[in-house]
Short mmCIF file of N, CA and C in Angstrom, two decimals:
data_model
loop_
_atom_site.label_atom_id
_atom_site.label_comp_id
_atom_site.label_asym_id
_atom_site.label_seq_id
_atom_site.Cartn_x
_atom_site.Cartn_y
_atom_site.Cartn_z
N MET A 1 133.04 70.38 69.94
CA MET A 1 134.07 71.37 70.17
C MET A 1 133.92 71.91 71.59
N THR A 2 135.02 72.07 72.22
CA THR A 2 134.99 72.65 73.55
C THR A 2 135.49 74.08 73.50
N ALA A 3 134.91 74.89 74.31
CA ALA A 3 135.32 76.30 74.35
C ALA A 3 136.61 76.41 75.14
N THR A 4 137.51 77.17 74.61
CA THR A 4 138.77 77.38 75.33
C THR A 4 138.63 78.61 76.21
N THR A 5 139.21 78.51 77.36
CA THR A 5 139.16 79.65 78.27
C THR A 5 140.51 80.34 78.26
N SER A 6 140.46 81.61 78.41
CA SER A 6 141.67 82.41 78.41
C SER A 6 142.29 82.40 79.79
N LYS A 7 143.60 82.44 79.81
CA LYS A 7 144.31 82.48 81.09
C LYS A 7 144.48 83.91 81.58
N ARG A 8 144.10 84.87 80.71
CA ARG A 8 144.18 86.27 81.13
C ARG A 8 143.05 86.60 82.08
N LYS A 9 143.30 87.55 82.96
CA LYS A 9 142.24 88.03 83.84
C LYS A 9 141.38 89.01 83.05
N LYS A 10 140.08 88.85 83.18
CA LYS A 10 139.16 89.76 82.51
C LYS A 10 139.26 91.15 83.13
N TYR A 11 139.28 92.17 82.26
CA TYR A 11 139.36 93.55 82.75
C TYR A 11 137.98 93.98 83.22
N VAL A 12 137.89 94.37 84.46
CA VAL A 12 136.65 94.89 85.02
C VAL A 12 136.96 96.27 85.57
N ARG A 13 136.34 97.26 84.94
CA ARG A 13 136.58 98.64 85.35
C ARG A 13 135.86 98.92 86.66
N GLU A 14 136.57 99.49 87.60
CA GLU A 14 135.97 99.78 88.90
C GLU A 14 135.06 101.00 88.79
N VAL A 15 133.85 100.86 89.30
CA VAL A 15 132.90 101.96 89.33
C VAL A 15 132.58 102.24 90.79
N LYS A 16 132.97 103.42 91.21
CA LYS A 16 132.74 103.80 92.60
C LYS A 16 131.30 104.26 92.80
N PRO A 17 130.76 104.11 94.00
CA PRO A 17 129.38 104.52 94.25
C PRO A 17 129.14 106.03 94.07
N THR A 18 130.20 106.80 94.07
CA THR A 18 130.06 108.26 93.94
C THR A 18 130.38 108.75 92.53
N TRP A 19 130.27 107.88 91.52
CA TRP A 19 130.62 108.24 90.15
C TRP A 19 129.84 109.45 89.67
N TRP A 20 128.64 109.60 90.12
CA TRP A 20 127.76 110.65 89.63
C TRP A 20 128.07 112.02 90.23
N LYS A 21 128.92 112.08 91.23
CA LYS A 21 129.25 113.35 91.88
C LYS A 21 130.36 114.11 91.15
N LYS A 22 130.94 113.53 90.12
CA LYS A 22 132.08 114.14 89.45
C LYS A 22 131.69 115.32 88.57
N LEU A 23 130.60 115.21 87.83
CA LEU A 23 130.20 116.25 86.89
C LEU A 23 128.79 116.73 87.19
N ASP A 24 128.52 118.00 86.92
CA ASP A 24 127.17 118.55 87.11
C ASP A 24 126.17 117.85 86.21
N PHE A 25 126.61 117.45 85.02
CA PHE A 25 125.73 116.73 84.10
C PHE A 25 125.21 115.45 84.75
N TYR A 26 126.10 114.72 85.42
CA TYR A 26 125.69 113.48 86.09
C TYR A 26 124.75 113.77 87.26
N LYS A 27 125.01 114.86 87.98
CA LYS A 27 124.14 115.22 89.10
C LYS A 27 122.73 115.52 88.62
N LEU A 28 122.63 116.24 87.51
CA LEU A 28 121.31 116.53 86.94
C LEU A 28 120.65 115.25 86.45
N TYR A 29 121.44 114.36 85.87
CA TYR A 29 120.92 113.07 85.41
C TYR A 29 120.33 112.28 86.57
N ILE A 30 121.05 112.21 87.68
CA ILE A 30 120.56 111.48 88.85
C ILE A 30 119.31 112.15 89.42
N ALA A 31 119.30 113.48 89.45
CA ALA A 31 118.12 114.20 89.96
C ALA A 31 116.91 113.91 89.07
N ARG A 32 117.14 113.89 87.75
CA ARG A 32 116.03 113.63 86.82
C ARG A 32 115.54 112.19 86.98
N GLU A 33 116.45 111.26 87.16
CA GLU A 33 116.05 109.86 87.36
C GLU A 33 115.34 109.67 88.70
N ALA A 34 115.73 110.46 89.69
CA ALA A 34 115.11 110.35 91.02
C ALA A 34 113.67 110.87 91.03
N THR A 35 113.26 111.56 89.98
CA THR A 35 111.88 112.03 89.93
C THR A 35 110.89 110.87 89.79
N ALA A 36 111.41 109.67 89.59
CA ALA A 36 110.53 108.50 89.54
C ALA A 36 109.84 108.26 90.89
N LEU A 37 110.51 108.60 91.98
CA LEU A 37 109.92 108.38 93.30
C LEU A 37 108.73 109.31 93.56
N PRO A 38 108.85 110.62 93.33
CA PRO A 38 107.66 111.45 93.48
C PRO A 38 106.55 111.08 92.48
N THR A 39 106.93 110.60 91.32
CA THR A 39 105.92 110.16 90.36
C THR A 39 105.15 108.97 90.91
N LEU A 40 105.85 108.06 91.55
CA LEU A 40 105.19 106.92 92.19
C LEU A 40 104.23 107.40 93.28
N TRP A 41 104.67 108.37 94.09
CA TRP A 41 103.81 108.94 95.13
C TRP A 41 102.53 109.50 94.52
N PHE A 42 102.67 110.27 93.43
CA PHE A 42 101.51 110.88 92.79
C PHE A 42 100.57 109.81 92.24
N CYS A 43 101.12 108.76 91.66
CA CYS A 43 100.28 107.67 91.14
C CYS A 43 99.52 106.97 92.26
N LEU A 44 100.17 106.78 93.39
CA LEU A 44 99.49 106.16 94.54
C LEU A 44 98.37 107.05 95.06
N ILE A 45 98.59 108.36 95.08
CA ILE A 45 97.53 109.29 95.50
C ILE A 45 96.36 109.22 94.54
N LEU A 46 96.64 109.21 93.24
CA LEU A 46 95.55 109.12 92.26
C LEU A 46 94.78 107.81 92.43
N PHE A 47 95.51 106.73 92.66
CA PHE A 47 94.85 105.44 92.85
C PHE A 47 93.96 105.47 94.09
N TYR A 48 94.48 106.04 95.18
CA TYR A 48 93.68 106.15 96.40
C TYR A 48 92.44 107.02 96.16
N GLY A 49 92.58 108.08 95.39
CA GLY A 49 91.44 108.92 95.07
C GLY A 49 90.38 108.18 94.28
N VAL A 50 90.81 107.36 93.33
CA VAL A 50 89.86 106.58 92.53
C VAL A 50 89.16 105.55 93.41
N VAL A 51 89.90 104.92 94.32
CA VAL A 51 89.29 103.95 95.23
C VAL A 51 88.26 104.64 96.13
N CYS A 52 88.62 105.81 96.67
CA CYS A 52 87.67 106.55 97.51
C CYS A 52 86.46 106.99 96.71
N LEU A 53 86.67 107.37 95.46
CA LEU A 53 85.55 107.77 94.60
C LEU A 53 84.62 106.59 94.36
N GLY A 54 85.21 105.41 94.16
CA GLY A 54 84.40 104.21 93.95
C GLY A 54 83.64 103.78 95.19
N ASN A 55 84.22 104.02 96.36
CA ASN A 55 83.56 103.65 97.62
C ASN A 55 82.54 104.67 98.07
N GLY A 56 82.54 105.83 97.44
CA GLY A 56 81.64 106.89 97.86
C GLY A 56 82.14 107.66 99.06
N SER A 57 83.42 107.48 99.39
CA SER A 57 83.98 108.17 100.56
C SER A 57 84.99 109.25 100.16
N PHE A 58 84.77 109.85 99.00
CA PHE A 58 85.72 110.84 98.48
C PHE A 58 85.85 112.02 99.42
N LYS A 59 84.71 112.61 99.80
CA LYS A 59 84.75 113.79 100.69
C LYS A 59 85.12 113.40 102.11
N ALA A 60 84.74 112.22 102.53
CA ALA A 60 84.98 111.81 103.92
C ALA A 60 86.42 111.36 104.15
N ASP A 61 87.03 110.71 103.16
CA ASP A 61 88.36 110.14 103.36
C ASP A 61 89.45 110.85 102.54
N PHE A 62 89.20 111.08 101.26
CA PHE A 62 90.26 111.56 100.37
C PHE A 62 90.60 113.02 100.60
N ILE A 63 89.60 113.88 100.72
CA ILE A 63 89.86 115.31 100.91
C ILE A 63 90.63 115.56 102.21
N PRO A 64 90.21 114.97 103.36
CA PRO A 64 91.02 115.16 104.58
C PRO A 64 92.44 114.61 104.44
N PHE A 65 92.59 113.51 103.69
CA PHE A 65 93.92 112.96 103.45
C PHE A 65 94.80 113.98 102.71
N LEU A 66 94.24 114.63 101.71
CA LEU A 66 94.99 115.63 100.95
C LEU A 66 95.33 116.86 101.78
N GLN A 67 94.53 117.13 102.82
CA GLN A 67 94.75 118.31 103.66
C GLN A 67 95.77 118.06 104.77
N ASN A 68 96.22 116.84 104.91
CA ASN A 68 97.23 116.51 105.90
C ASN A 68 98.52 117.27 105.55
N PRO A 69 99.14 117.96 106.53
CA PRO A 69 100.35 118.75 106.22
C PRO A 69 101.50 117.94 105.61
N ILE A 70 101.66 116.71 106.03
CA ILE A 70 102.73 115.87 105.46
C ILE A 70 102.44 115.60 103.98
N VAL A 71 101.18 115.33 103.67
CA VAL A 71 100.79 115.07 102.28
C VAL A 71 100.97 116.34 101.44
N VAL A 72 100.65 117.49 102.01
CA VAL A 72 100.84 118.76 101.29
C VAL A 72 102.32 118.97 100.98
N ILE A 73 103.19 118.71 101.94
CA ILE A 73 104.63 118.87 101.73
C ILE A 73 105.13 117.90 100.67
N LEU A 74 104.68 116.65 100.74
CA LEU A 74 105.08 115.66 99.73
C LEU A 74 104.57 116.04 98.35
N ASN A 75 103.39 116.62 98.28
CA ASN A 75 102.85 117.05 96.99
C ASN A 75 103.63 118.25 96.43
N ILE A 76 104.11 119.13 97.29
CA ILE A 76 104.93 120.26 96.84
C ILE A 76 106.27 119.73 96.30
N ILE A 77 106.85 118.75 96.98
CA ILE A 77 108.08 118.13 96.50
C ILE A 77 107.83 117.45 95.15
N THR A 78 106.69 116.79 95.03
CA THR A 78 106.34 116.13 93.77
C THR A 78 106.18 117.15 92.65
N LEU A 79 105.54 118.28 92.95
CA LEU A 79 105.39 119.32 91.95
C LEU A 79 106.76 119.84 91.49
N ALA A 80 107.66 120.06 92.42
CA ALA A 80 109.01 120.52 92.07
C ALA A 80 109.73 119.49 91.21
N ALA A 81 109.58 118.21 91.54
CA ALA A 81 110.21 117.15 90.75
C ALA A 81 109.64 117.10 89.34
N MET A 82 108.33 117.28 89.22
CA MET A 82 107.71 117.26 87.89
C MET A 82 108.13 118.48 87.07
N LEU A 83 108.30 119.62 87.73
CA LEU A 83 108.79 120.81 87.02
C LEU A 83 110.21 120.59 86.51
N LEU A 84 111.06 119.98 87.34
CA LEU A 84 112.42 119.65 86.91
C LEU A 84 112.38 118.71 85.71
N ASN A 85 111.54 117.69 85.81
CA ASN A 85 111.41 116.73 84.72
C ASN A 85 110.92 117.40 83.44
N THR A 86 109.95 118.28 83.57
CA THR A 86 109.40 118.98 82.40
C THR A 86 110.43 119.90 81.76
N VAL A 87 111.11 120.68 82.58
CA VAL A 87 112.11 121.62 82.06
C VAL A 87 113.22 120.87 81.32
N THR A 88 113.75 119.82 81.93
CA THR A 88 114.83 119.08 81.27
C THR A 88 114.33 118.38 80.02
N TYR A 89 113.11 117.87 80.06
CA TYR A 89 112.54 117.22 78.87
C TYR A 89 112.36 118.22 77.73
N TYR A 90 111.85 119.39 78.06
CA TYR A 90 111.61 120.39 77.02
C TYR A 90 112.90 120.91 76.41
N PHE A 91 113.98 120.95 77.18
CA PHE A 91 115.25 121.40 76.63
C PHE A 91 116.01 120.29 75.92
N MET A 92 115.70 119.03 76.23
CA MET A 92 116.35 117.91 75.54
C MET A 92 115.66 117.56 74.23
N THR A 93 114.36 117.81 74.15
CA THR A 93 113.60 117.41 72.98
C THR A 93 114.16 117.95 71.67
N PRO A 94 114.51 119.24 71.55
CA PRO A 94 115.05 119.72 70.28
C PRO A 94 116.36 119.06 69.88
N LYS A 95 117.09 118.54 70.85
CA LYS A 95 118.37 117.89 70.52
C LYS A 95 118.16 116.54 69.85
N VAL A 96 117.06 115.87 70.14
CA VAL A 96 116.81 114.56 69.54
C VAL A 96 115.78 114.62 68.42
N LEU A 97 115.02 115.70 68.38
CA LEU A 97 114.01 115.86 67.35
C LEU A 97 114.63 116.60 66.17
N ASN A 98 114.75 115.92 65.06
CA ASN A 98 115.44 116.49 63.91
C ASN A 98 114.40 116.82 62.83
N ILE A 99 113.86 118.04 62.88
CA ILE A 99 112.87 118.47 61.90
C ILE A 99 113.57 119.35 60.88
N ILE A 100 113.45 118.97 59.62
CA ILE A 100 114.11 119.71 58.54
C ILE A 100 113.04 120.28 57.62
N VAL A 101 113.11 121.60 57.39
CA VAL A 101 112.20 122.29 56.49
C VAL A 101 113.05 123.03 55.46
N LYS A 102 112.82 122.76 54.19
CA LYS A 102 113.58 123.38 53.10
C LYS A 102 115.09 123.20 53.29
N ASN A 103 115.47 121.98 53.59
CA ASN A 103 116.88 121.61 53.79
C ASN A 103 117.57 122.36 54.92
N GLU A 104 116.80 122.92 55.82
CA GLU A 104 117.35 123.61 57.00
C GLU A 104 116.75 122.99 58.26
N ARG A 105 117.59 122.77 59.24
CA ARG A 105 117.11 122.25 60.52
C ARG A 105 116.41 123.39 61.26
N ILE A 106 115.25 123.08 61.85
CA ILE A 106 114.49 124.08 62.58
C ILE A 106 115.28 124.52 63.82
N ASN A 107 115.21 125.80 64.13
CA ASN A 107 115.85 126.34 65.32
C ASN A 107 115.31 125.63 66.56
N PRO A 108 116.18 125.08 67.41
CA PRO A 108 115.72 124.36 68.60
C PRO A 108 114.86 125.21 69.53
N ASN A 109 115.08 126.52 69.53
CA ASN A 109 114.28 127.40 70.40
C ASN A 109 112.82 127.40 69.99
N ILE A 110 112.54 127.24 68.71
CA ILE A 110 111.15 127.20 68.25
C ILE A 110 110.43 125.99 68.83
N ILE A 111 111.11 124.85 68.84
CA ILE A 111 110.51 123.63 69.39
C ILE A 111 110.26 123.79 70.89
N THR A 112 111.27 124.31 71.60
CA THR A 112 111.12 124.50 73.04
C THR A 112 109.99 125.47 73.36
N LEU A 113 109.94 126.59 72.64
CA LEU A 113 108.86 127.56 72.86
C LEU A 113 107.49 126.96 72.51
N GLY A 114 107.46 126.14 71.49
CA GLY A 114 106.21 125.46 71.13
C GLY A 114 105.72 124.54 72.23
N LEU A 115 106.64 123.81 72.84
CA LEU A 115 106.26 122.93 73.95
C LEU A 115 105.74 123.73 75.14
N TRP A 116 106.43 124.85 75.46
CA TRP A 116 105.96 125.68 76.57
C TRP A 116 104.61 126.33 76.25
N ALA A 117 104.43 126.72 75.01
CA ALA A 117 103.14 127.31 74.61
C ALA A 117 102.02 126.28 74.73
N ALA A 118 102.29 125.06 74.29
CA ALA A 118 101.28 124.00 74.41
C ALA A 118 100.95 123.72 75.88
N THR A 119 101.95 123.75 76.73
CA THR A 119 101.73 123.56 78.17
C THR A 119 100.89 124.68 78.75
N ALA A 120 101.20 125.92 78.35
CA ALA A 120 100.43 127.07 78.85
C ALA A 120 98.98 127.00 78.39
N VAL A 121 98.76 126.67 77.13
CA VAL A 121 97.40 126.58 76.59
C VAL A 121 96.62 125.48 77.31
N ALA A 122 97.25 124.32 77.49
CA ALA A 122 96.58 123.21 78.18
C ALA A 122 96.26 123.58 79.63
N SER A 123 97.19 124.27 80.30
CA SER A 123 96.97 124.66 81.70
C SER A 123 95.82 125.65 81.82
N VAL A 124 95.79 126.65 80.94
CA VAL A 124 94.70 127.64 80.96
C VAL A 124 93.37 126.96 80.64
N LEU A 125 93.38 126.07 79.67
CA LEU A 125 92.15 125.35 79.30
C LEU A 125 91.62 124.53 80.46
N ILE A 126 92.50 123.85 81.16
CA ILE A 126 92.09 123.06 82.32
C ILE A 126 91.51 123.96 83.41
N LEU A 127 92.18 125.09 83.66
CA LEU A 127 91.66 126.01 84.69
C LEU A 127 90.30 126.57 84.31
N VAL A 128 90.11 126.89 83.04
CA VAL A 128 88.82 127.41 82.59
C VAL A 128 87.75 126.33 82.74
N LEU A 129 88.06 125.11 82.35
CA LEU A 129 87.08 124.02 82.44
C LEU A 129 86.75 123.66 83.90
N MET A 130 87.69 123.89 84.79
CA MET A 130 87.42 123.61 86.21
C MET A 130 86.38 124.56 86.79
N TYR A 131 86.33 125.78 86.29
CA TYR A 131 85.45 126.78 86.88
C TYR A 131 84.23 127.07 86.04
N ILE A 132 83.95 126.24 85.08
CA ILE A 132 82.73 126.42 84.28
C ILE A 132 81.59 125.69 84.97
#
C-alpha cells in the first residue's frame, strides 16, 4: 500500500519571537525558565570549589576567586534568580498537590506556609551548624 498525500497545504500557525511579551504570565514563565543560567553558574562554582578542595588550593585559589567583584555580582544575581524560582515553586505547589483530608481539600495556604516554614527551619539549622 502506498500512502496518499493530500493536496491541501498543511496549516502551520505562525509563532512570532515575541510571543512571550503578550501576557505577564508568559513573562514570569520566561523569567522562571531563565533561572537555568544562574543555576548553571552556581553549579560551575561548586565544581570549581570541589576541584580546588581536591588540589589543596582551596584557600589559595577558590576564596580569592569568590572575592572577585564580578563573581560577587554574579552570585547576587544567582541568589535573586533562586529566590524567584523558590517563590514561584512554593506558590505553584499547592495547585498541583491535591491532598484530601476527611473529603476536604487542604487549604493551599497551609501547604505554602509549610514549605516556607521548612525552608526557615533548614536555613536556621544550617546557620547554627556553621558556627558550632
